[in-house]
Tab-separated table of C-alpha atoms and ligand atoms in Angstrom:
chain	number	residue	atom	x	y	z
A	1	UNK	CA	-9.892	-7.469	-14.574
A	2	UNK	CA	-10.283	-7.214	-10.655
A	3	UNK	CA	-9.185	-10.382	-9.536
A	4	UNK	CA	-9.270	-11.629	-5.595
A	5	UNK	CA	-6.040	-10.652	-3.372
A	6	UNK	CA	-5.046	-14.473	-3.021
A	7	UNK	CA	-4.978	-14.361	-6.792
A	8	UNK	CA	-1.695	-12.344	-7.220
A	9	UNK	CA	-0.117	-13.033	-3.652
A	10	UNK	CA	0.224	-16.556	-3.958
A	11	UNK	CA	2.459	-16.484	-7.151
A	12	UNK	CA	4.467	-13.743	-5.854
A	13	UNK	CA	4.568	-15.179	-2.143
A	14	UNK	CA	8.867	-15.345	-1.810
A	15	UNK	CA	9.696	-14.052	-5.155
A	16	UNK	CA	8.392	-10.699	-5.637
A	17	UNK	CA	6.152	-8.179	-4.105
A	18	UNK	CA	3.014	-6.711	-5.283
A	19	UNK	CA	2.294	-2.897	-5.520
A	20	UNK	CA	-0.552	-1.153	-3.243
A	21	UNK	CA	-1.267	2.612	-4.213
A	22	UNK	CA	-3.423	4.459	-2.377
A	23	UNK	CA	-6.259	5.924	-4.943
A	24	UNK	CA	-8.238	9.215	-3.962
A	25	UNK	CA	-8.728	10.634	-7.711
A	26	UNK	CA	-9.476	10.339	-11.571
A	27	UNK	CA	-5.609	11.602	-11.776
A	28	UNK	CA	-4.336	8.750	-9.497
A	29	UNK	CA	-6.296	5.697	-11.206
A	30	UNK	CA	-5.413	6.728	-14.867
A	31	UNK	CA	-1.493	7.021	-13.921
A	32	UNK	CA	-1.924	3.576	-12.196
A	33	UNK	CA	-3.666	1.455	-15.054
A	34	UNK	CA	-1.294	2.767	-17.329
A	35	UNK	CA	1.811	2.758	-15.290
A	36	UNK	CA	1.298	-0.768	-14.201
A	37	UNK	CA	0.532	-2.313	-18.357
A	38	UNK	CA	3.614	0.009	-19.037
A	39	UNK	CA	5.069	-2.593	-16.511
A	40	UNK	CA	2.741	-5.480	-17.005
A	41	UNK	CA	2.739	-5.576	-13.581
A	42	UNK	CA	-0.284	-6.622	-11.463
A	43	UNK	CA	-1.583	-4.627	-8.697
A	44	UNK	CA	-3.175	-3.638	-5.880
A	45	UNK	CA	-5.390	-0.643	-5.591
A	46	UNK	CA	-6.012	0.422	-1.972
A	47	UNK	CA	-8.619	2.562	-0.933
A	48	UNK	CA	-8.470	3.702	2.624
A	49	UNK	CA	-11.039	5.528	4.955
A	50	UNK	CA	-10.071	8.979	4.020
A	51	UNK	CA	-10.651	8.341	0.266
A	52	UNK	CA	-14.163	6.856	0.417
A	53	UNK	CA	-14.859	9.759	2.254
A	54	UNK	CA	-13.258	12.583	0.163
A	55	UNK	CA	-14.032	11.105	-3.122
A	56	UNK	CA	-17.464	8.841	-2.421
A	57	UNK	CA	-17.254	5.065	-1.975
A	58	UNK	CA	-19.774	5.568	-4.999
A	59	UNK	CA	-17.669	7.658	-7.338
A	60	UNK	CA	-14.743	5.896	-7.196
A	61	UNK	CA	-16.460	2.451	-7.789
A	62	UNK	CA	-17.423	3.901	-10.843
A	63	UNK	CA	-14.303	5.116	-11.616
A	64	UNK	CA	-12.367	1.882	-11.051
A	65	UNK	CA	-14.977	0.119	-12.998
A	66	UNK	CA	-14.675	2.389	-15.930
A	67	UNK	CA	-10.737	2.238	-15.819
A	68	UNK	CA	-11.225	-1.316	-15.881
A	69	UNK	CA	-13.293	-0.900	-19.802
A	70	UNK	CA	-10.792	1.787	-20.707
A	71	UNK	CA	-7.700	-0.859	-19.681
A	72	UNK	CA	-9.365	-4.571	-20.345
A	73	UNK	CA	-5.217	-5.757	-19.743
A	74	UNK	CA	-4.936	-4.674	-16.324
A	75	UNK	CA	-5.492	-7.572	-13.683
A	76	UNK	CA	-5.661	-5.788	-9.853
A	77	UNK	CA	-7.447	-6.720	-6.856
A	78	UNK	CA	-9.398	-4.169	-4.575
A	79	UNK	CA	-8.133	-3.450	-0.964
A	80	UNK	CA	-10.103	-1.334	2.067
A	81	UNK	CA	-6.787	0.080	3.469
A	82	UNK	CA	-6.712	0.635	7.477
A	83	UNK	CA	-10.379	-0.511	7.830
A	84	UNK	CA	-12.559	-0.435	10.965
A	85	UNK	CA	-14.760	-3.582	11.240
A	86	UNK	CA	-18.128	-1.225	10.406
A	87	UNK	CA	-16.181	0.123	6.990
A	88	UNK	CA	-14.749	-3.487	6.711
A	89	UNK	CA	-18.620	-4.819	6.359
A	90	UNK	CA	-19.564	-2.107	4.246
A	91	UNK	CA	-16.918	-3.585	1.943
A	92	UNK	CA	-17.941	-6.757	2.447
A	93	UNK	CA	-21.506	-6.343	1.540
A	94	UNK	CA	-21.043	-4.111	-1.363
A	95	UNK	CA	-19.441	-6.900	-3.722
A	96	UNK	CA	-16.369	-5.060	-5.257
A	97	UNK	CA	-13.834	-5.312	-2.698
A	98	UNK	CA	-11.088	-8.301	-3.070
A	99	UNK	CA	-10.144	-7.626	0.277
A	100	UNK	CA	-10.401	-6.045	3.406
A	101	UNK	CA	-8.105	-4.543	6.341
A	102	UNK	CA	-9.456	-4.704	9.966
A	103	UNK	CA	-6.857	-2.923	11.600
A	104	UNK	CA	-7.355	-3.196	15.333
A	105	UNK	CA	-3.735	-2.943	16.115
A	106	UNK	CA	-4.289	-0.345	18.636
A	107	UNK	CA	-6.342	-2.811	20.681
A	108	UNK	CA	-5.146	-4.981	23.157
A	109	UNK	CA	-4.156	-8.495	21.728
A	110	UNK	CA	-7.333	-10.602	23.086
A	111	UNK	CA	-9.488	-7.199	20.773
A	112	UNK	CA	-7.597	-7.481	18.682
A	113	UNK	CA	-7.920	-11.474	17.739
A	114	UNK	CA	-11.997	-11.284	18.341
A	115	UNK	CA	-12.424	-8.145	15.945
A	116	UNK	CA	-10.158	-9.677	13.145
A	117	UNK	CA	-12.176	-12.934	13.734
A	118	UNK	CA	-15.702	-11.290	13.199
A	119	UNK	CA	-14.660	-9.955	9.872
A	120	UNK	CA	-12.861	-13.190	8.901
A	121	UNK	CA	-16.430	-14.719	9.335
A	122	UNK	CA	-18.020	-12.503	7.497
A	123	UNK	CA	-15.302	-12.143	4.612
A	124	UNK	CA	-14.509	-15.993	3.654
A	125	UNK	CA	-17.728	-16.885	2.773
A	126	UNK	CA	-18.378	-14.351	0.319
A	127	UNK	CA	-14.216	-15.259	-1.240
A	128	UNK	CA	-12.930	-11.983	0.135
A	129	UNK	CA	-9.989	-12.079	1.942
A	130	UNK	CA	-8.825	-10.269	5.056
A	131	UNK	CA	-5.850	-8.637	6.099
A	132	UNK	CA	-5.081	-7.961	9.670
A	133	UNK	CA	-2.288	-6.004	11.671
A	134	UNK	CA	-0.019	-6.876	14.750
A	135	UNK	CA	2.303	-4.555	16.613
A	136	UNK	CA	2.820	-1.192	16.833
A	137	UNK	CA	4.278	0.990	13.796
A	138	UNK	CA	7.214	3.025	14.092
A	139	UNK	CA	7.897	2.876	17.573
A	140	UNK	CA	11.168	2.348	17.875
A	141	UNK	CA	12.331	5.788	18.830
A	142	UNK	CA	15.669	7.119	18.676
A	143	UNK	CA	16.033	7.696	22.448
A	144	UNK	CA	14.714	3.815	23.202
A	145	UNK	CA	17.051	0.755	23.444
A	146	UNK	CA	17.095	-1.467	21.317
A	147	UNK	CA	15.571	-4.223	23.871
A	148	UNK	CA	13.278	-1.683	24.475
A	149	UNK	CA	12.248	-0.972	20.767
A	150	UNK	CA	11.978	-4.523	20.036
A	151	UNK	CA	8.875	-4.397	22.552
A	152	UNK	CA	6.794	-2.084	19.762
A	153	UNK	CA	7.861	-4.471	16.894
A	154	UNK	CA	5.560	-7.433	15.953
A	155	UNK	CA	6.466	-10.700	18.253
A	156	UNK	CA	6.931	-13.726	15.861
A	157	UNK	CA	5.667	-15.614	18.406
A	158	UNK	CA	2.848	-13.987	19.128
A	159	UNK	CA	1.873	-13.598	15.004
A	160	UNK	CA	1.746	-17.338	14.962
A	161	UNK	CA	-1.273	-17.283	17.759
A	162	UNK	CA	-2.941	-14.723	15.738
A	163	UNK	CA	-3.029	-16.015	12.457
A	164	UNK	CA	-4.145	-19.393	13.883
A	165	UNK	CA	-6.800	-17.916	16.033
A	166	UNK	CA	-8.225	-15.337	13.773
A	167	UNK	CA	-7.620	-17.495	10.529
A	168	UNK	CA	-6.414	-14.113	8.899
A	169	UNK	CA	-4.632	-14.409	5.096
A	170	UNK	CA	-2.101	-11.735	5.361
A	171	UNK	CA	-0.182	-10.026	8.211
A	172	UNK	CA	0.446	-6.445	8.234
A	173	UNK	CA	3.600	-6.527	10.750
A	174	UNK	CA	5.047	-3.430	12.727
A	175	UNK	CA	8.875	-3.936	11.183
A	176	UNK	CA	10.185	-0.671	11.593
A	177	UNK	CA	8.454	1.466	9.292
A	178	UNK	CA	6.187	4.295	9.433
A	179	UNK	CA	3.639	6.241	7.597
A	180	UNK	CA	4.227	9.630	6.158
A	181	UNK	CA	7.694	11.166	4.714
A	182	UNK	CA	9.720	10.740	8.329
A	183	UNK	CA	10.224	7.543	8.614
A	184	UNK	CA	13.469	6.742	10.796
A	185	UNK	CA	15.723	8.899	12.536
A	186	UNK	CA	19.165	8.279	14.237
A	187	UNK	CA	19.023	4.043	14.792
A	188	UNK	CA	15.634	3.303	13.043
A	189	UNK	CA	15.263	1.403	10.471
A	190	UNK	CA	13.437	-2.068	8.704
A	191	UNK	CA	13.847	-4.587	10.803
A	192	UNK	CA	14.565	-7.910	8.162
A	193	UNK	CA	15.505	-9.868	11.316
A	194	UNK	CA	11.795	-9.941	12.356
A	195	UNK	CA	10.554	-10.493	8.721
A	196	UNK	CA	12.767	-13.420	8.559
A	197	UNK	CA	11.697	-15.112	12.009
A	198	UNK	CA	7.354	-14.322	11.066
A	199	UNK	CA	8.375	-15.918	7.737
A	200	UNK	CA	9.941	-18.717	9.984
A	201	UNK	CA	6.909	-19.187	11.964
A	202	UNK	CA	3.807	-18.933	9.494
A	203	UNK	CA	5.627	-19.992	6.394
A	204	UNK	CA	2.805	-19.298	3.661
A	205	UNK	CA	1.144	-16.473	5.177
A	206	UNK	CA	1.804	-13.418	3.345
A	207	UNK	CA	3.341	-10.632	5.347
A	208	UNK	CA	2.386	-6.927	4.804
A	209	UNK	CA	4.874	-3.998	4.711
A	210	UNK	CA	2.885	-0.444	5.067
A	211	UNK	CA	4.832	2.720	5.634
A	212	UNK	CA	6.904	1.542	2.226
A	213	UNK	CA	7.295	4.763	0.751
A	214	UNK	CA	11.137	5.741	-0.173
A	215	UNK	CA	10.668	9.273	0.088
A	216	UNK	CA	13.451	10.333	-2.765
A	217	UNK	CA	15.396	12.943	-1.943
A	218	UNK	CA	15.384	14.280	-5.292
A	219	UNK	CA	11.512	14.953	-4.968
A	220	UNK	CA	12.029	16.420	-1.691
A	221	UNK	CA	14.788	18.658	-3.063
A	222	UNK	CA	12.223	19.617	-6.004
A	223	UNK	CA	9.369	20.630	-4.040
A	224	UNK	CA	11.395	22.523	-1.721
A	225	UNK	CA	12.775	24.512	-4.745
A	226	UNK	CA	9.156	25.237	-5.783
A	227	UNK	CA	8.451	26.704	-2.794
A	228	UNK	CA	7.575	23.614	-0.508
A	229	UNK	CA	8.820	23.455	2.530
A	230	UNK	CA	9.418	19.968	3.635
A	231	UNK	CA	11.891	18.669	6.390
A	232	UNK	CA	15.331	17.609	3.885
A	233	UNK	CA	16.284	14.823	6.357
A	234	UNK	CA	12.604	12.868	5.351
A	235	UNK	CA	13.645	9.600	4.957
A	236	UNK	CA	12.176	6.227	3.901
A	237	UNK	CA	12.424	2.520	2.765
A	238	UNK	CA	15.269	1.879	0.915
A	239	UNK	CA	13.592	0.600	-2.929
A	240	UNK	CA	16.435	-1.821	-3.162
A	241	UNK	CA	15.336	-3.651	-0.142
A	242	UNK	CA	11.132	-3.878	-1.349
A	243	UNK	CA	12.583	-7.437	-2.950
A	244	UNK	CA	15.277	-8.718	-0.345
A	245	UNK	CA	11.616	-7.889	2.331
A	246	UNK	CA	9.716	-10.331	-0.861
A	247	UNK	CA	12.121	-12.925	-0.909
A	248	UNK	CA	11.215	-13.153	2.838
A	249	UNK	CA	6.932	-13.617	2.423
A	250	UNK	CA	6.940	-9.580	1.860
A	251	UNK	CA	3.955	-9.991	-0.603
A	252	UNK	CA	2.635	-6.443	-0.608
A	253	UNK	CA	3.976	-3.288	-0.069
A	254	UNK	CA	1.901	-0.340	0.755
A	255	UNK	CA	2.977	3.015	-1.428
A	256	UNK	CA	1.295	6.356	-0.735
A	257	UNK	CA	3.497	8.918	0.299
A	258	UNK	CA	5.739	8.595	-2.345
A	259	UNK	CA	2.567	9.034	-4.754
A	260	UNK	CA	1.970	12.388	-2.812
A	261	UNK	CA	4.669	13.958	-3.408
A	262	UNK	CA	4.953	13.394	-7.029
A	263	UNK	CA	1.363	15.295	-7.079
A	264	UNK	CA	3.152	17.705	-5.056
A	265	UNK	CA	6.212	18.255	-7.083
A	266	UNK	CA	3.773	17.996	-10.275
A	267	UNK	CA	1.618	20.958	-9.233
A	268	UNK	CA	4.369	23.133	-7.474
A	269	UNK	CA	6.331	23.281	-10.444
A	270	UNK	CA	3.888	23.602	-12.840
A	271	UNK	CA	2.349	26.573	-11.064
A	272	UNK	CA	6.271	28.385	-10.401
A	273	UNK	CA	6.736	27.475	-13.916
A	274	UNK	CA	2.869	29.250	-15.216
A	275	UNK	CA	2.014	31.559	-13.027
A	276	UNK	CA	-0.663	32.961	-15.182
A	277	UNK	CA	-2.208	30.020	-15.140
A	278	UNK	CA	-5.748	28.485	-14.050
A	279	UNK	CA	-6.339	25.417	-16.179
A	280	UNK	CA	-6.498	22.596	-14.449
A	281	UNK	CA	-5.908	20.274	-16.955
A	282	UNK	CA	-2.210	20.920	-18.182
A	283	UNK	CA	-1.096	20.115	-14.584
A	284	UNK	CA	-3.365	17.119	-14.398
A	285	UNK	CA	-2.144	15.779	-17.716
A	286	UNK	CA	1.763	16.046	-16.979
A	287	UNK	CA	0.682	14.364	-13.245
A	288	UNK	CA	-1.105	11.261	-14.744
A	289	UNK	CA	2.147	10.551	-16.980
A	290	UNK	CA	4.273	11.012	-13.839
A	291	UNK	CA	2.283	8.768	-11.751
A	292	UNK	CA	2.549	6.347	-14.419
A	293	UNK	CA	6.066	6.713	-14.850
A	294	UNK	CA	6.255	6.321	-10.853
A	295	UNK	CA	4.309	3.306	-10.578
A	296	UNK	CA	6.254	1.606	-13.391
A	297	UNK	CA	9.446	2.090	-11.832
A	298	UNK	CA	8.261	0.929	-8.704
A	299	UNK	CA	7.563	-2.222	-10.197
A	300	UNK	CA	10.714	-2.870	-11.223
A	301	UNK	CA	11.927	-2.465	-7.733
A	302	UNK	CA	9.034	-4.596	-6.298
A	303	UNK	CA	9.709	-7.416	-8.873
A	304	UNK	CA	6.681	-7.134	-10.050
A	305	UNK	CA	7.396	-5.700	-13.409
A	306	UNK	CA	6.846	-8.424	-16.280
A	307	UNK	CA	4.283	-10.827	-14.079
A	308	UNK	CA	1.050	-10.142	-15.705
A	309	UNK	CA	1.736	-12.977	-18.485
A	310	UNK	CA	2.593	-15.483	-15.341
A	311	UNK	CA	-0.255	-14.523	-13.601
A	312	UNK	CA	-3.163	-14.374	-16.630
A	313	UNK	CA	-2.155	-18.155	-17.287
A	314	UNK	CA	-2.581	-18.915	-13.772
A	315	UNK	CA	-5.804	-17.488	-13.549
A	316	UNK	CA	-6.961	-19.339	-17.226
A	317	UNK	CA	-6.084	-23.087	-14.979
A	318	UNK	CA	-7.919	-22.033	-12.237
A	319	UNK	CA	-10.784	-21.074	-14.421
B	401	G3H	O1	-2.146	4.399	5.813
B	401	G3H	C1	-2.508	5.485	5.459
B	401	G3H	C2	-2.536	5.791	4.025
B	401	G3H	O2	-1.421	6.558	3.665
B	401	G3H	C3	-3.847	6.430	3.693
B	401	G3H	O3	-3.898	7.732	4.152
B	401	G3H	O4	-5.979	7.762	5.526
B	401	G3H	O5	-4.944	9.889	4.637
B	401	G3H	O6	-6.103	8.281	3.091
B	401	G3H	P1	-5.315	8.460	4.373
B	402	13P	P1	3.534	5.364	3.128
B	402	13P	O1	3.086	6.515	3.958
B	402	13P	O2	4.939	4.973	3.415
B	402	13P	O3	3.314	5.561	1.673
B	402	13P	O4	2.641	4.083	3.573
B	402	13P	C1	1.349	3.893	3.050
B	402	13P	C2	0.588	2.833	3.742
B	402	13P	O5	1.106	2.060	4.532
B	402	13P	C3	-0.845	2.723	3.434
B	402	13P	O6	-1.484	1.756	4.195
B	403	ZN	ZN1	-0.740	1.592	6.175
């Protein structure tokens, strides 16, 4: 059942965190439904620029719709990742998003507040809610101070004047993190000092943690023995500090990497392991229980794990 954002943030606002996976194929949505009833975890399936492109907005509508017969148990909202306001309307108008993300973090502040606004306008009538994104990711550099760093991080202060002016729901914050495999080198790292003073300032208002990804070694290690040839010192999140970021308004946390390279170390091995070959399906199979297997455990960590029952009677009141 797709379900609106605010549906599954508000129980978990403080306690536990709710799963966003980035979605690009058949492969991807099967592991997910099943990974997350493995769970009974709800969840969050984000579908970013990229993917509407390389798949079709179309075809994976369909797909999620079908999962959704296939799986009648799963309850998930459905996110526009990194949206531009033009992609954020197309959303809008097409009736199957939850929510939306107008990221215009790049802009200047003032851009920044009248872009997120527009959308807001045109979201909240139709019940869809809208994410929005202040600071700069992953720019604390290892050669910058620490005074210096701070600069790039998102200013509590300043996240209380944009929520109230833009009348955003959630706030992606710049905390440290990154996307991709490298996340933090020499003194970088998640800042929980600045998740603890936002959640200070706009108590309620669910904070967003992208760049989440933990980047296992193990997986690295695996792909490099199957001929890959990522960087070893890759780094991400810690997964035992998805719920300390929850207990402190971390409501979702944005996972994509991580599902990468499990496709990664999936195929690589398979093919080292066959190298005669050519059917796609064997490799596709053993993926889709991997990425189920992946998105269960990650819903453990997230705190997720065992909140469907919680969240179907919540949703039976409100009805
Ligand atoms: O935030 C970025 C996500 O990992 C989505 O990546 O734009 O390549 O689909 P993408
Ligand atoms: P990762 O690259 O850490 O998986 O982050 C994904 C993300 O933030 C999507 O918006
Ligand atoms: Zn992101």
């Amino acid at each position: 059942m797709i379900v609106s954002t605010a549906a599954l943030s508000r129980p978990a606002y403080s306690r536990f965190a709710i799963g966003a996976y980035n979605i690009n194929n058949l492969e991807q949505i099967l592991g997910l439904f099943k990974g997350s009833l493995d769970a009974e975890a709800p969840f969050i399936l984000q579908i970013s620029k990229g993917a509407r492109s390389y798949a079709d907005k179309r075809m994976l509508e369909a797909m999620i719709r079908t999962a959704e017969d296939i799986y009648p148990d799963a309850v998930f909202a459905v996110h526009l990742d990194h949206g531009d306001e033009n992609t954020c309307y197309d959303c809008i108008e097409s009736g199957f998003y939850s929510s939306v993300m107008i990221d215009a973090s790049h802009e200047p502040f003032e851009e920044n507040v009248a872009a997120t606004r527009r959308v807001v306008e045109k979201a909240h009538p139709k019940g869809i809610s809208v994410e929005a994104e202040l600071g700069r990711r992953g720019g604390v550099e290892e050669h910058v101070t620490v005074d210096e760093g701070s600069a790039f991080l998102t200013n509590p202060d300043q996240a209380v004047e944009f929520v109230k002016e833009t009348g955003c729901d959630s706030l992606a914050c710049a905390i440290g993190t990154s996307h991709g495999a490298y996340k933090f080198k020499g003194r970088q790292r998640l800042h929980f000092e600045i998740i603890e003073a936002i959640k200070n300032k706009i108590p309620g208002t669910p904070i967003v943690m992208h760049g989440s990804s933990s980047v296992p070694e193990d997986e690295v290690r695996r792909i490099n023995a199957a001929g890959g040839e990522l960087d070893p010192s890759a780094r991400g999140v810690e997964e035992d500090d998805y719920l300390a970021a929850a207990k402190l308004g971390v409501t979702k946390i944005n996972i994509d990497t991580d599902g990468r390279l499990v496709w990664t170390r999936v195929h690589r091995e398979y093919f080292r392991d066959h190298p005669k070959e050519f059917d796609l399906r064997p490799p596709g199979k053993i993926f889709v229980a991997e990425y189920a297997k992946f998105v269960a455990h990650k819903s453990e960590k997230l705190g997720s794990a065992g909140a469907l029952p919680e969240i179907r009677r919540a949703l039976t009141i409100a009805a």
